[in-house]
Coordinates of C-alpha atoms and ligand atoms in Angstrom, one line a residue:
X736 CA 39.4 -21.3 64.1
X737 CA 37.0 -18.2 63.5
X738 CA 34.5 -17.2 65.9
X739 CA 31.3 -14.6 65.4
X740 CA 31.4 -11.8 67.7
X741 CA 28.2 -9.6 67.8
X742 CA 28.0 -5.8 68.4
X743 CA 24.8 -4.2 69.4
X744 CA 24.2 -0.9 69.8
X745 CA 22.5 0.7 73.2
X746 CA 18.9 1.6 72.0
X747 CA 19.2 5.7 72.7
X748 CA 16.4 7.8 74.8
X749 CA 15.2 9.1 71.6
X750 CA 13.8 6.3 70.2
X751 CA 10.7 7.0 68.2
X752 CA 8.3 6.4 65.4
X753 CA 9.1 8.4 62.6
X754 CA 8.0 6.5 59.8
X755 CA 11.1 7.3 57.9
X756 CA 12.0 4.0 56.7
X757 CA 11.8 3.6 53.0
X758 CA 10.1 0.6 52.3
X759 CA 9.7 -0.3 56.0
X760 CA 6.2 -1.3 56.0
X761 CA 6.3 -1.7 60.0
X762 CA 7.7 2.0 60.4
X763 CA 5.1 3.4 58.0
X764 CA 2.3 1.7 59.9
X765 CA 3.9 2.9 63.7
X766 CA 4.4 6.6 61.8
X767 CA 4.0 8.9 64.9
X768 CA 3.0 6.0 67.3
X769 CA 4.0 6.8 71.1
X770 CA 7.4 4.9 71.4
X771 CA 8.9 3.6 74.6
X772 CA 12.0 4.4 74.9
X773 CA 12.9 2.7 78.3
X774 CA 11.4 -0.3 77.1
X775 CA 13.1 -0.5 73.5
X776 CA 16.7 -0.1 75.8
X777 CA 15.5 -3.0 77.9
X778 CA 14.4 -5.3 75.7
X779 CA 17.5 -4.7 73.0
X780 CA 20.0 -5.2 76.4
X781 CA 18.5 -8.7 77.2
X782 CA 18.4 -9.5 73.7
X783 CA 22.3 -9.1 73.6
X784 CA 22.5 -10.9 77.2
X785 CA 20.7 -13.6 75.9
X786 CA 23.2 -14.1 72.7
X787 CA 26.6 -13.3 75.1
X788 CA 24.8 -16.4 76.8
X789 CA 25.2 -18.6 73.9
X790 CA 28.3 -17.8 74.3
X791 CA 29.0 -15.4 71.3
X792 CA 31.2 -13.0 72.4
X793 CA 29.0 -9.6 72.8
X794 CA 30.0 -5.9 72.4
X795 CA 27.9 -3.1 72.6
X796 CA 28.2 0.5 71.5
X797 CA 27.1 3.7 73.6
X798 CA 24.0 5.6 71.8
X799 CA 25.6 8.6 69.1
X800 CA 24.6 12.3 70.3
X801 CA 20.7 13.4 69.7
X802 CA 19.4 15.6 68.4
X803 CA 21.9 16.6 65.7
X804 CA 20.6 20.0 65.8
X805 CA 23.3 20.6 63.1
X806 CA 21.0 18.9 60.5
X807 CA 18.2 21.4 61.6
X808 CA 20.6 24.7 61.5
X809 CA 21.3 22.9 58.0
X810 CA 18.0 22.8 56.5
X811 CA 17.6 26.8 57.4
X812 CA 15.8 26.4 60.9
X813 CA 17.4 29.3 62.5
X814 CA 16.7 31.3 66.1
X815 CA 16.6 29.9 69.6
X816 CA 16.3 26.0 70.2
X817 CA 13.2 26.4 70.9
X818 CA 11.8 28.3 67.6
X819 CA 14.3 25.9 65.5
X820 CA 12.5 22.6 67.2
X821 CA 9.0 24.6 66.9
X822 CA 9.4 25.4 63.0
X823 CA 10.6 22.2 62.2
X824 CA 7.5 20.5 63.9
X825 CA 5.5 23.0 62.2
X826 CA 7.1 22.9 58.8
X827 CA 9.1 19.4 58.2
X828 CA 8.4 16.7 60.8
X829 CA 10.7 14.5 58.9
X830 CA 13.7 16.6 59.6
X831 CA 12.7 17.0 63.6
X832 CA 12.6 13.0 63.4
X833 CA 15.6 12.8 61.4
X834 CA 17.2 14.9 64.1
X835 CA 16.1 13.0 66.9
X836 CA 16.5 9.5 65.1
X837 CA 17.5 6.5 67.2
X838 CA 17.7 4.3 64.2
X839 CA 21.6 4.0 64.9
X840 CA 20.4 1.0 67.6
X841 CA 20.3 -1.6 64.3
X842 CA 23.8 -1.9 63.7
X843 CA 23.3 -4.4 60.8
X844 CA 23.0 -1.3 59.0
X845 CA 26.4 0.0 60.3
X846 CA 29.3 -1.7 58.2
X847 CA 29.7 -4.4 55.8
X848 CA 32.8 -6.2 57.5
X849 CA 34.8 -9.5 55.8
X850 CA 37.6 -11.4 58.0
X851 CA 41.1 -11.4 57.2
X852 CA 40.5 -14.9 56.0
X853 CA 39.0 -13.4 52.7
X854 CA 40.7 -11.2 51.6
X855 CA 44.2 -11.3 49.6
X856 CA 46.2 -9.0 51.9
X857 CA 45.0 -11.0 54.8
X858 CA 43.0 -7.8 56.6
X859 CA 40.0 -7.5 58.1
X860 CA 37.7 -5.0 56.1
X861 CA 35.2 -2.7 57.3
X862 CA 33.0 -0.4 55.5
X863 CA 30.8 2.1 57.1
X864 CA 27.3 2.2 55.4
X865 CA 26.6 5.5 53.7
X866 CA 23.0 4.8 54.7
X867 CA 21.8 7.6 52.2
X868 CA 18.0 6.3 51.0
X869 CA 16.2 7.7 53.9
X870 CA 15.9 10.8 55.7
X871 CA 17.2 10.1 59.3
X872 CA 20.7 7.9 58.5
X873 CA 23.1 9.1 56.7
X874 CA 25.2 10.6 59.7
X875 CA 25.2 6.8 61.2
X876 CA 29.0 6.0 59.6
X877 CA 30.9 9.3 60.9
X878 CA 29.4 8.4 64.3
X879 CA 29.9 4.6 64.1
X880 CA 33.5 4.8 62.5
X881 CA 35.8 6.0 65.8
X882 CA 33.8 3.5 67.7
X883 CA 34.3 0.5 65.0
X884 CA 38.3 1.7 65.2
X885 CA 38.4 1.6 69.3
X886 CA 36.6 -1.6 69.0
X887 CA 39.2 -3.3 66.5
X888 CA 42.2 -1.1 67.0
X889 CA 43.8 -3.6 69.1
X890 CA 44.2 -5.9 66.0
X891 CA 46.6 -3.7 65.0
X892 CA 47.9 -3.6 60.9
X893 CA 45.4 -6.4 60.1
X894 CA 42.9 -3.8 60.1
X895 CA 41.4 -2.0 57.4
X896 CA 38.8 0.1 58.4
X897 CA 37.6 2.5 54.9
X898 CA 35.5 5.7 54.6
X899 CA 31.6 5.3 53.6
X900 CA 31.1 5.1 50.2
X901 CA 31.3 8.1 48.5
X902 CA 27.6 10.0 49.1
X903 CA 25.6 9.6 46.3
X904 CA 22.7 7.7 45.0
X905 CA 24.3 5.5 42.8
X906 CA 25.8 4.1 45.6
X907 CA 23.4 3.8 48.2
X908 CA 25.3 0.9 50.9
X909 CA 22.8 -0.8 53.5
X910 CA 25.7 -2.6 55.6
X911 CA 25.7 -6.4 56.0
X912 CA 21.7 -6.2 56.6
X913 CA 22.6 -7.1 52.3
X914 CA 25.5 -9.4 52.7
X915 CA 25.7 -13.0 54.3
X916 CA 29.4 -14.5 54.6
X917 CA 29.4 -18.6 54.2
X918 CA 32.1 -20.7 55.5
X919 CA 33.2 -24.2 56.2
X920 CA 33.6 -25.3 60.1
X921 CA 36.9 -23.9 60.7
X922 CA 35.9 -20.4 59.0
X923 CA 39.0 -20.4 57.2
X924 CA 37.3 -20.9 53.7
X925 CA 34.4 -18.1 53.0
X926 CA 32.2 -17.4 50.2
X927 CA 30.7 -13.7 50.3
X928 CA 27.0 -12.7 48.9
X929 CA 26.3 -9.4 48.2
X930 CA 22.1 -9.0 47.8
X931 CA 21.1 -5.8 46.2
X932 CA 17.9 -4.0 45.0
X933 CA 18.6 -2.0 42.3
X934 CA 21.4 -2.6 39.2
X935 CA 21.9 0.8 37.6
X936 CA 23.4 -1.3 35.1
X937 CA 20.4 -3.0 33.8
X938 CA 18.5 -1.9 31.0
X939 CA 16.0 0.5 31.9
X940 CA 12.5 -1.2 32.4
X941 CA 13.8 -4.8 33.0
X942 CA 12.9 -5.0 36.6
X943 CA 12.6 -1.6 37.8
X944 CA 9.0 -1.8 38.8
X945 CA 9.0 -1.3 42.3
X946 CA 6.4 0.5 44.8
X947 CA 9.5 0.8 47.4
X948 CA 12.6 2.3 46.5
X949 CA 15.5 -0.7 46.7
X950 CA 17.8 0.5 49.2
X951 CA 20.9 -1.2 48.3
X952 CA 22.6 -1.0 44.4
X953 CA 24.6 -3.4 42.8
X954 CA 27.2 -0.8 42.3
X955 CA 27.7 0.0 46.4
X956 CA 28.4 -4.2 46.9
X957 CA 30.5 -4.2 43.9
X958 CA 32.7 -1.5 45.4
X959 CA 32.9 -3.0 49.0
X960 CA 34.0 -6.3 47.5
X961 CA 36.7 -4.8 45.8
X962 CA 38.2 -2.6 48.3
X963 CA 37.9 -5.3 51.2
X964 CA 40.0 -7.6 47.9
X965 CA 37.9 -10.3 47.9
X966 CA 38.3 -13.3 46.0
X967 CA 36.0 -13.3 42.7
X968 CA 35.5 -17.1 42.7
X969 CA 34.2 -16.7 46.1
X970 CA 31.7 -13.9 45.8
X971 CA 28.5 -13.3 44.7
X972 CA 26.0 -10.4 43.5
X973 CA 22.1 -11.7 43.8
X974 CA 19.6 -9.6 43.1
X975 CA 16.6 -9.4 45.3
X976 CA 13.7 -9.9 44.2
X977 CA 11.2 -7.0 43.3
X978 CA 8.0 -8.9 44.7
X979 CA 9.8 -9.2 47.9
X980 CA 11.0 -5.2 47.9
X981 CA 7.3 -4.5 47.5
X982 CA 5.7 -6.9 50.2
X983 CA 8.2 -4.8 52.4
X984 CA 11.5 -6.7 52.6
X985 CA 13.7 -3.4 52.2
X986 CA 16.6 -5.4 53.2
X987 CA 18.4 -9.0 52.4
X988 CA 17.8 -9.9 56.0
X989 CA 14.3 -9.8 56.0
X990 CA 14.0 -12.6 53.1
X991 CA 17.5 -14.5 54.0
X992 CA 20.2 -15.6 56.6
X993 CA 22.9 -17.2 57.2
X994 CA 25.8 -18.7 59.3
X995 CA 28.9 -21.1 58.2
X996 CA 27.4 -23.8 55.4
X997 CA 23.9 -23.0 56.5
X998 CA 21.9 -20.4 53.9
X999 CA 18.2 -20.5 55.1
X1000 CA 16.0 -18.0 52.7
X1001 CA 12.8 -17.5 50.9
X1002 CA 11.7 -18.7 47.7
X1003 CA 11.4 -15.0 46.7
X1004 CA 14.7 -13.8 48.1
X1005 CA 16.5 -13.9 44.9
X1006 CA 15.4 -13.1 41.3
X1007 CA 16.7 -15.2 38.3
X1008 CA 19.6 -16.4 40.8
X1009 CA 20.0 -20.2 40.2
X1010 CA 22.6 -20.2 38.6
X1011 CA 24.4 -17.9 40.4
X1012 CA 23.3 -20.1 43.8
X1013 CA 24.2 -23.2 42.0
X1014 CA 27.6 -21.8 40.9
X1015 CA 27.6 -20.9 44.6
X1016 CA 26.8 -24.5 46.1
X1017 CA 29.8 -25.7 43.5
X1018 CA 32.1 -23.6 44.8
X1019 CA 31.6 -23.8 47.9
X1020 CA 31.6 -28.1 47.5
X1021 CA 35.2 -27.7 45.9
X1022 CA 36.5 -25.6 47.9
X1023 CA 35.3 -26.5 51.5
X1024 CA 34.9 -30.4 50.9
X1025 CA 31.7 -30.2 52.7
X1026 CA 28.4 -29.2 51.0
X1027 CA 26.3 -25.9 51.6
X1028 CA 23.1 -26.6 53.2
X1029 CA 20.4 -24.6 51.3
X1030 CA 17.4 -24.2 52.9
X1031 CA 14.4 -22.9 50.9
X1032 CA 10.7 -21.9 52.3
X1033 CA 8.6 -21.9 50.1
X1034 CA 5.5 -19.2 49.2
X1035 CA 3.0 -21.9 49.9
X1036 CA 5.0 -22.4 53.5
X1037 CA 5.6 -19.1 54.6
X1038 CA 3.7 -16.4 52.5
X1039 CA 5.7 -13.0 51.8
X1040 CA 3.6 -11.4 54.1
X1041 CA 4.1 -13.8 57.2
X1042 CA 7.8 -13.5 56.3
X1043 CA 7.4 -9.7 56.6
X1044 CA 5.0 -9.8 59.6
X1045 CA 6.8 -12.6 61.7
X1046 CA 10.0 -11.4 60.7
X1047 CA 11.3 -14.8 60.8
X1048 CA 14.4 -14.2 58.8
X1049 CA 15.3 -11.8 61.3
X1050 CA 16.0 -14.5 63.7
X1051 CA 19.6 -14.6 64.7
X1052 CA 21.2 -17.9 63.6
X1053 CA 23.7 -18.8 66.2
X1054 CA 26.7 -21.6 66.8
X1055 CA 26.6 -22.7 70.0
X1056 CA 29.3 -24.4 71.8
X1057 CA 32.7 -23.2 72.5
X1058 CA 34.3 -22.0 69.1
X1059 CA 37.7 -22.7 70.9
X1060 CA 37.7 -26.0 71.7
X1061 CA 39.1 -28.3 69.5
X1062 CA 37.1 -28.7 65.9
X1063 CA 35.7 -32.0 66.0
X1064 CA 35.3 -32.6 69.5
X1065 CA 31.9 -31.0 70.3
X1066 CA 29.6 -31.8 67.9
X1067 CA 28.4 -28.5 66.2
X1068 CA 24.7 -27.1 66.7
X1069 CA 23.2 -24.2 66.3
X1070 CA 20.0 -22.1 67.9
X1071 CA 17.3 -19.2 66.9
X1072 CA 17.1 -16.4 68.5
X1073 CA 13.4 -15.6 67.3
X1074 CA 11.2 -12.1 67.6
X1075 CA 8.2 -13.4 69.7
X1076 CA 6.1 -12.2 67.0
X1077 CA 7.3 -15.8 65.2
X1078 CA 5.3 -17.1 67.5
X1079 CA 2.1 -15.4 66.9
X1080 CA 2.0 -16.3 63.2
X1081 CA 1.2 -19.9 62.3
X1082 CA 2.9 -20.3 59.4
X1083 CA 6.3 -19.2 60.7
X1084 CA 6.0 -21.3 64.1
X1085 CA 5.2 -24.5 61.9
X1086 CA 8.4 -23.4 59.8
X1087 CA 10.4 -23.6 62.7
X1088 CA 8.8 -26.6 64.3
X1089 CA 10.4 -28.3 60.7
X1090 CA 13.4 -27.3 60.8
X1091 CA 14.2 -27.9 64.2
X1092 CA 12.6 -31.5 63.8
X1093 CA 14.5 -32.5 61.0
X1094 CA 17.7 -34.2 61.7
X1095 CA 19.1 -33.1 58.3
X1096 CA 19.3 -29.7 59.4
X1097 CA 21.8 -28.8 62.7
X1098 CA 19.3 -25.9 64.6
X1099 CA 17.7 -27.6 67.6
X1100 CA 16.0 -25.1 69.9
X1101 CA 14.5 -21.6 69.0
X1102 CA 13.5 -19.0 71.6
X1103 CA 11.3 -16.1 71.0
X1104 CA 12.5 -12.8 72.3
X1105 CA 10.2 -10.1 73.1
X1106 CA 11.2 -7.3 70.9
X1107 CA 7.8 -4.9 70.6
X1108 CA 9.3 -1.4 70.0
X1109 CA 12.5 -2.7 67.7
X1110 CA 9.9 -4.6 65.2
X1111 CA 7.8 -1.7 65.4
X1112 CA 10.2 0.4 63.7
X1113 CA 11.2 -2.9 61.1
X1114 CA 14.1 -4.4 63.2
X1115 CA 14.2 -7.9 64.6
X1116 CA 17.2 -9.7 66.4
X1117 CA 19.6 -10.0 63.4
X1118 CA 19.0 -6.0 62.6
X1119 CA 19.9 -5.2 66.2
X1120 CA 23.6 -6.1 65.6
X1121 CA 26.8 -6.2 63.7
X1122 CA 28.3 -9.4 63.1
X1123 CA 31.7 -10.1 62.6
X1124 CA 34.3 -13.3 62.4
X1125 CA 37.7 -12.9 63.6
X1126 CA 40.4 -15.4 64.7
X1127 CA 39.1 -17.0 67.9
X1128 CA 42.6 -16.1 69.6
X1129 CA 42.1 -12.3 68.6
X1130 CA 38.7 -11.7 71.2
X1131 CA 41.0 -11.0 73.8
X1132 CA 42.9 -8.2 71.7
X1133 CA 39.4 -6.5 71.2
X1134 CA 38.8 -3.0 73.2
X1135 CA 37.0 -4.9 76.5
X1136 CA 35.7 -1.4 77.2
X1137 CA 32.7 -2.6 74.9
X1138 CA 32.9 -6.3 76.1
X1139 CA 28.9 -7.0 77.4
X1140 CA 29.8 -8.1 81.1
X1141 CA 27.2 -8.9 83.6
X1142 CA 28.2 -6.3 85.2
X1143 CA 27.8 -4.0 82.3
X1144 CA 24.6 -4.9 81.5
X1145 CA 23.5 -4.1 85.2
X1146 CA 24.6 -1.0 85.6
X1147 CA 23.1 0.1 82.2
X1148 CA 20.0 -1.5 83.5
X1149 CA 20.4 1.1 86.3
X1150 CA 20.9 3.9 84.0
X1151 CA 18.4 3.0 81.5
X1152 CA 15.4 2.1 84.4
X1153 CA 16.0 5.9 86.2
X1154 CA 17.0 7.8 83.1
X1155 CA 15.3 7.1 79.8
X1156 CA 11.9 8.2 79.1
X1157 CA 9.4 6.1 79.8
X1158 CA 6.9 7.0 76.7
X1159 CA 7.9 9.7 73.5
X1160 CA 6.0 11.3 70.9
X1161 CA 6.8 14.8 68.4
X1162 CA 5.4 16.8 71.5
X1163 CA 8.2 16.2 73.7
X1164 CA 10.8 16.4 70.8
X1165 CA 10.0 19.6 70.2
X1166 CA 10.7 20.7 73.6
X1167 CA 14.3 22.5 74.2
X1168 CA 13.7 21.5 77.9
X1169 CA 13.6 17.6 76.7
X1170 CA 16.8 18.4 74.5
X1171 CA 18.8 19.6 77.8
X1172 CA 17.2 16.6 79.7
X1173 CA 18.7 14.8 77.1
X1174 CA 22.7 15.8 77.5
X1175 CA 22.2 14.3 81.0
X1176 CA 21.3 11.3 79.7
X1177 CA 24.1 10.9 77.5
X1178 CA 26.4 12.1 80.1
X1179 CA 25.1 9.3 82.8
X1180 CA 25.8 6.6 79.8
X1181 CA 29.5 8.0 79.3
X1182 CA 30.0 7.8 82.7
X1183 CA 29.6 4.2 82.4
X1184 CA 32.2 3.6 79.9
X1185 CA 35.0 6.2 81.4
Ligands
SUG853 O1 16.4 1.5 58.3 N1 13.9 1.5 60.8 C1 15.1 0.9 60.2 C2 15.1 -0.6 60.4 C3 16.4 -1.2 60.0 C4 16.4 -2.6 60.1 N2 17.6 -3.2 59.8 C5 17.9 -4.4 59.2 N3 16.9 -4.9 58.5 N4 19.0 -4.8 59.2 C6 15.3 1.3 58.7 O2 14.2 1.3 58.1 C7 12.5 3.3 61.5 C8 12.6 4.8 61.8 C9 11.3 5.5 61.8 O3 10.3 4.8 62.0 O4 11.3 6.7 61.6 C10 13.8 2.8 60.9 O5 14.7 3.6 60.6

């Protein structure tokens, strides 16, 4: 039997509003909005408490260094600190919040990562996402990649854990925020989609006219499935669909989810993909035995731009119960784990009120998380963490340095309540007296996980 574990990543004392994600229409609106840093931590921790309680098993990553001053020296900002932070203000804000970034706390964006179940040399894969579209990213998969191998090390050979994709446009790689795994009830039998923006492949004009640049290509999810050695009769390639890249969905996760036979996305997701879903629902009826259950809102029920402002596809969908037990003996359900703005936006409460009253479909409760500075950067619940299936008997082999304990969570309470800033802004990052603030910080989180 496979089980989902979850890795978050601790929101960092830099968190801020930079306004650096491409075709994030919630980080270009908050560009240069006062963030809170102490809150973000806060609300991202009881986020993850709240899915360890669902009984998922939850890990969570300490907060990469910041500011990569490196990338500053890089870019030609040379003297002391404090004329390096003060030209970069002066001269390229983007690179001072590129420096600073705290966008490493949405680990969907982290690694795309397929069980040993699918591939044919019976590994686990993990990629690294080269996260190359925007500004601020790209250093994300050298930090995340010894962390991701402490994590899994313990699973010894059954581990393959690759570089990034090579660096270059072509093959831009957004993580598993563009990749939903399907499976029957045991997890044994799964079915990988792959959603990208752009197909460098396609003839030039066919589709290519977009106001947002698509993040993912077709060539970066091609790659990943054939180095993790994935099964071609049970993977996909759909293409998202430009109308959705331009009301702001800049990633598969905002339009889509998923978990076991349930794929719940918008009628807009996907462009020209029925047959490719069809081909999909086949599949997955011959192989499985049991039938996917496709769950489509519609324009008329949830409009692109309540899907974008409620972030509704954001919402984790969770198994509940206890993945070890015996398969058929507790009878299989699943919950939401909403952002509270679902709540606020008609159209995506009445969606959920359906779903949950429809005894076709197995999700019975929802609850709405308040999530205020994650959204306001373009991250929900599903964004804030890295999913993963691995052999139910195999959580115990995992590195419990990372485990989410009540006991963890409090004392990163305690360290987050006296040490993270309260409120940020470009003023403070451009202080070299914040920056050596900052190593404190970072050396009262370590201290945690010695
Ligand atoms: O890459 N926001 C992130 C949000 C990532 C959401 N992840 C998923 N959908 N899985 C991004 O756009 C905002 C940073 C800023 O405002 O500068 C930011 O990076």
């Amino acid at each position: 039997m496979f089980t989902e574990i979850n890795v978050d990543g601790i929101v960092g004392p830099t968190h801020h509003f930079g306004g650096l994600g491409v075709g994030n229409v919630a980080s270009i609106e908050h560009q240069h909005a006062i963030s809170h840093p102490r809150q973000a931590a806060l609300e991202g921790l009881r986020k993850a408490e709240l899915i360890a309680s669902l009984g998922i098993p939850q890990f969570i990553f300490v907060p990469p260094v910041r500011p990569r001053l490196s990338l500053l020296s890089d870019l030609g900002f040379h003297g002391t600190l404090q004329e390096q932070l003060n030209a970069a203000r002066a001269e390229s804000p983007r690179a001072l919040s590129a420096a600073f970034s705290g966008a490493f706390m949405w680990m969907a964006n982290a690694a795309t990562v397929t069980p040993t179940a699918d591939s044919w040399d019976g590994r686990l894969h993990c990629t690294p996402a080269n996260l190359i579209s925007s500004w601020h990213r790209g250093s994300e998969a050298a930090e995340r990649a010894p962390q991701l191998h402490s994590l899994l090390h313990g699973l010894g050979i059954g581990v393959a854990l690759h570089p990034a994709l090579p660096y270059i446009t072509p093959l831009r790689d957004e993580g598993a925020a563009n990749h939903m795994r399907l499976c029957d009830r045991t997890g044994h039998v799964g079915f990988n989609v792959f959603v990208y923006g752009a197909d460098d492949a396609a003839p030039s004009g066919s589709t290519q006219t977009y106001q947002f640049f698509p993040r993912q290509s077709r060539a970066a999810s091609m790659a990943i499935a054939r180095r993790h050695h994935l099964a071609s009769e049970r993977t996909f390639f759909l293409h998202q669909h430009p109308r959705a890249i331009d009301a702001g969905v800049f990633h598969n996760d905002v339009i889509a989810t998923s978990c076991d036979r349930i794929l719940l996305h918008h009628e807009f997701a996907f462009l020209d993909a029925a047959s490719e879903l069809d081909r999909l629902e086949n599949q997955f009826h011959q192989c499985t035995g049991e039938s996917l259950l496709r769950i489509v809102a519609s324009e008329d029920e949830l409009p692109l731009v309540d899907a974008v402002r409620s972030y509704f596809f954001n919402s984790q969908l969770v198994r509940c119960g206890d993945s070890r037990a015996p398969l058929h003996s507790v009878p299989t359900h699943y919950e939401l784990v909403c952002p509270h703005h679902c709540a606020e936006v008609p159209s995506a409460q009445r969606l959920i009120e359906r779903l949950i009253a429809d005894p076709s479909i197995p999700i019975q409760r929802a609850h709405f998380l308040p999530l205020n500075e994650s959204m306001s950067g373009g991250g929900g619940p599903a964004c804030l963490r890295l999913r993963m299936m691995i052999h139910a008997d195999q959580v115990e082999l995992l590195n419990s340095k990372w485990r989410l304990t009540h006991a963890l969570s409090e004392q990163l309470s305690r360290v987050i309540e006296q040490w993270y800033p309260e409120q940020l802004s470009m003023v403070e990052m451009s202080s070299a007296d914040f920056v050596d603030y900052l190593t404190r910080v970072d050396e009262a989180l370590a201290g945690i996980f010695e």
